[in-house]
Amino acid sequence: MIEPAAAMTLADPVLGMRILVVDDEPLNVELLAAILGDAGFTDVKTTTSPTRALESCALLTPDLLLLDLHMPGTDGFAVMDTLGPAIRTDEGPPVLVLTADVTQTTRHRALSAGARDFISKPFDHEEVLLRVRNLLTLHASERKLAQHNERLERAVWERTRELEASRLEVLDRLALVAEFRDDDTNQHAQRVGRSAAAIAAALELALELPELLGPAAALHDIGKIAIPDSILRKPGPLTRDEFAVMQTHTTIGARMLAGSQFPVLQTASTIALTHHERFDGAGYPAGLAGARIPIEGRIAAVADVYDALTSDRVYRPAFERAVALEMMREESGKQFDPVVLGVLLESAPGYAASFVVARR
């Protein structure tokens, strides 16, 4: 059987909310407790020690604080100043000030300190109950709204994470389109992406760049889907005309990825266009040199060539890692940005392990 007090609380949830009364006068505390208790409030805590008000707030986490302003030692203003931000948010308890001082200066100061409302002394029973109920009802509504907003934010975050994951999966599968035609292991694009992201992180570039470079660099050769198999998988050297066709994979890939509003695809378009530029200006398609080559392209060039040299190709077997590194070292300042290449060379011989690009 439900007790009468419990039944009343179920019918009116406000009556079950916790109230803390702080007043140095025992008679005032007893009177307020009696008024609230007679009205059906079931969780009223009291203290006559202003120094214990802060401790009581922390331990009891009240839904409403009835606070006397003028107390010896630590007065109500000091309590509100210490509570600070806690009483100015939806989560903290609203403060209902108890005072016989009805001057405008006192009221303004109390409101500035965080008070929500006032009860004048001597207490009017009806006024006490109306103001207490109003503030508790408002606090409950604010808390519900805050919880609702939190649930919405969590749902939006979860949905955003799902969309991000699906978008990255689409990019991975898009990268595989080119890989199926040019890489028997279907792992070259992913290794280049991981390597590029790690190099960017080691260079301590803008925080978002390493995150973008992973999926973006994996699309560096997407333009190869437009290159005929007779050229793409030719086991011998390409003729001049065939090489000219092969070079177009950079501009084709850039056009395929251009015009997106998403940073990762914008970065991917830049990489597709510039990952075959050379630091000395002898690369393609635009013959850019030095810092005129976007940093994304310079990083992808190093990651791409290293993985290409250490992978089997239709026209040659893979080079040993030490041999590949020495070949690339000879191209420092020529084909490659010395600073970017330096990250790779300084990490040798443990490059594969430290940059998470081990063969799978």
PDB file of C-alpha atoms in Angstrom, residues 274 277-284 286-294 298 333-337:
ATOM      1  CA  THR A 274      49.749  17.184 -57.423  1.00  0.00           C
ATOM      2  CA  GLU A 277      54.760  17.053 -59.106  1.00  0.00           C
ATOM      3  CA  ARG A 278      58.472  17.183 -58.296  1.00  0.00           C
ATOM      4  CA  PHE A 279      60.179  19.465 -55.830  1.00  0.00           C
ATOM      5  CA  ASP A 280      62.572  20.618 -58.577  1.00  0.00           C
ATOM      6  CA  GLY A 281      59.696  21.526 -60.918  1.00  0.00           C
ATOM      7  CA  ALA A 282      60.216  18.667 -63.376  1.00  0.00           C
ATOM      8  CA  GLY A 283      57.027  16.811 -62.480  1.00  0.00           C
ATOM      9  CA  TYR A 284      53.535  16.795 -63.947  1.00  0.00           C
ATOM     10  CA  ALA A 286      51.727  21.615 -64.000  1.00  0.00           C
ATOM     11  CA  GLY A 287      55.480  21.557 -63.373  1.00  0.00           C
ATOM     12  CA  LEU A 288      55.086  23.135 -59.936  1.00  0.00           C
ATOM     13  CA  ALA A 289      58.195  23.456 -57.772  1.00  0.00           C
ATOM     14  CA  GLY A 290      59.040  23.799 -54.080  1.00  0.00           C
ATOM     15  CA  ALA A 291      56.429  25.367 -51.849  1.00  0.00           C
ATOM     16  CA  ARG A 292      54.146  25.976 -54.858  1.00  0.00           C
ATOM     17  CA  ILE A 293      53.290  22.290 -54.587  1.00  0.00           C
ATOM     18  CA  PRO A 294      50.637  21.979 -51.848  1.00  0.00           C
ATOM     19  CA  ARG A 298      54.379  16.700 -51.307  1.00  0.00           C
ATOM     20  CA  GLY A 333      65.479  18.178 -53.084  1.00  0.00           C
ATOM     21  CA  LYS A 334      64.866  16.862 -56.587  1.00  0.00           C
ATOM     22  CA  GLN A 335      61.762  14.714 -56.659  1.00  0.00           C
ATOM     23  CA  PHE A 336      60.926  15.087 -52.986  1.00  0.00           C
ATOM     24  CA  ASP A 337      60.594  17.853 -50.421  1.00  0.00           C
TER      25      ASP A 337
END
